[in-house]
């Protein structure tokens, strides 16, 4: 079982480089070769290669890598890894070949056919069975049929990692959280839409909540949706959901869609609650079962001191999520991540029909890349989408509004991979 995990880890930590290698080598050709070798099914091949599928070459490569990684099982992982690396090495350029060597060294298992690619050609000698000897020239027993390739991959390690052939296979120094539970855990969505004090209704927020519920369910979370909560009820909702956390869960997600303050969010009663107060409910002091596990908050709300009055007139116009306070507070505990729709003292904009720029970008990115990229990488993509969104840029430029930029604040100790 250890080599299955090592195989999956080797592919996962090299996903970005593998994607580039596959694209540069001809993604359709690689897909076809993988199907010929039985690494993917015909149905998967047709889906990946279909011209009607609106995927970029990078997306097709990512999906191919995901299908191969999820096909790694005890007893089959060695041949699958061997075949996959041989295909990419034989079809690829110098850069792609370098990537295959890196994956092989991270895996560290036996790859007989792949290793043969680096042996000098030698004529095959026919040796009568009664003259065959199972020892090498130095008297050590051979561990493979041809006497040149070791079953533990030490030949490959020696060739590409230097003279040492012990257990020093190069591994990524970045820690990754265990995300193997089904479900991963609970995901609470707090969707505040209608205020009691007459403040603008947050039109479009229901679209955000709907998309979040869909993608979080697909990511294997049990979703709980709460709507229009007072400030104190928001904290109470987290405390209530906390009681359902199980020791088997490997993470927790909380999404808050609301008007905001500089250091937190508003309840529909107009009162604010800080991020610190909300996050503390999940700290090890109050929730031992989430100790050492990722606790992820995604917040769509303004982070400004003074209310901004929108000049929107309806339709799918863009409006800010309002109001004010003091500098941001964060809990000191490890294993928290806070994804904000905007930076401090800047509004977070929202379309009144299709939803906020941040949540829509977040859901789209999770849907497209959660099978292959880490949470950090996906949030970088979200930040890029917010920074370059043409509708948002036009609204800010033409109305002289502050420019929105998403932000991430994290005390996570490593990578989070949802799949």
CSV table of N, CA and C in Angstrom, one decimal, residues 77-87 107 110-115:
chain,number,residue,atom,x,y,z
A,77,UNK,N,-0.3,-0.5,-9.6
A,77,UNK,CA,0.4,0.9,-9.7
A,77,UNK,C,1.7,0.8,-10.4
A,78,UNK,N,2.5,-0.3,-10.2
A,78,UNK,CA,3.8,-0.4,-10.8
A,78,UNK,C,3.7,-0.3,-12.4
A,79,UNK,N,2.9,-1.2,-12.9
A,79,UNK,CA,2.8,-1.2,-14.4
A,79,UNK,C,2.2,0.0,-15.0
A,80,UNK,N,1.2,0.6,-14.3
A,80,UNK,CA,0.5,1.8,-14.7
A,80,UNK,C,1.5,3.0,-14.8
A,81,UNK,N,2.3,3.1,-13.7
A,81,UNK,CA,3.3,4.1,-13.6
A,81,UNK,C,4.4,3.9,-14.7
A,82,UNK,N,4.8,2.7,-14.9
A,82,UNK,CA,5.8,2.3,-15.9
A,82,UNK,C,5.4,2.7,-17.3
A,83,UNK,N,4.1,2.3,-17.6
A,83,UNK,CA,3.6,2.5,-18.9
A,83,UNK,C,3.4,4.0,-19.2
A,84,UNK,N,2.9,4.7,-18.2
A,84,UNK,CA,2.6,6.2,-18.4
A,84,UNK,C,3.9,6.9,-18.6
A,85,UNK,N,5.0,6.6,-17.8
A,85,UNK,CA,6.2,7.4,-17.9
A,85,UNK,C,6.9,7.0,-19.2
A,86,UNK,N,6.8,5.8,-19.7
A,86,UNK,CA,7.4,5.4,-21.0
A,86,UNK,C,6.7,6.1,-22.1
A,87,UNK,N,5.4,6.2,-22.1
A,87,UNK,CA,4.7,6.9,-23.1
A,87,UNK,C,5.2,8.4,-23.2
A,107,UNK,N,8.7,8.7,-7.0
A,107,UNK,CA,8.0,7.4,-6.8
A,107,UNK,C,8.9,6.4,-6.1
A,110,UNK,N,9.7,0.2,-8.5
A,110,UNK,CA,10.3,-0.5,-9.7
A,110,UNK,C,9.6,-0.1,-11.0
A,111,UNK,N,10.4,0.3,-11.9
A,111,UNK,CA,9.9,0.7,-13.2
A,111,UNK,C,10.8,0.1,-14.3
A,112,UNK,N,10.6,-1.2,-14.5
A,112,UNK,CA,11.5,-2.0,-15.4
A,112,UNK,C,11.6,-1.5,-16.8
A,113,UNK,N,10.5,-1.2,-17.5
A,113,UNK,CA,10.5,-0.8,-18.8
A,113,UNK,C,11.1,0.6,-19.0
A,114,UNK,N,10.7,1.5,-18.0
A,114,UNK,CA,11.2,2.9,-18.1
A,114,UNK,C,12.7,2.9,-17.8
A,115,UNK,N,13.2,2.1,-16.9
A,115,UNK,CA,14.6,2.0,-16.6
A,115,UNK,C,15.4,1.5,-17.8
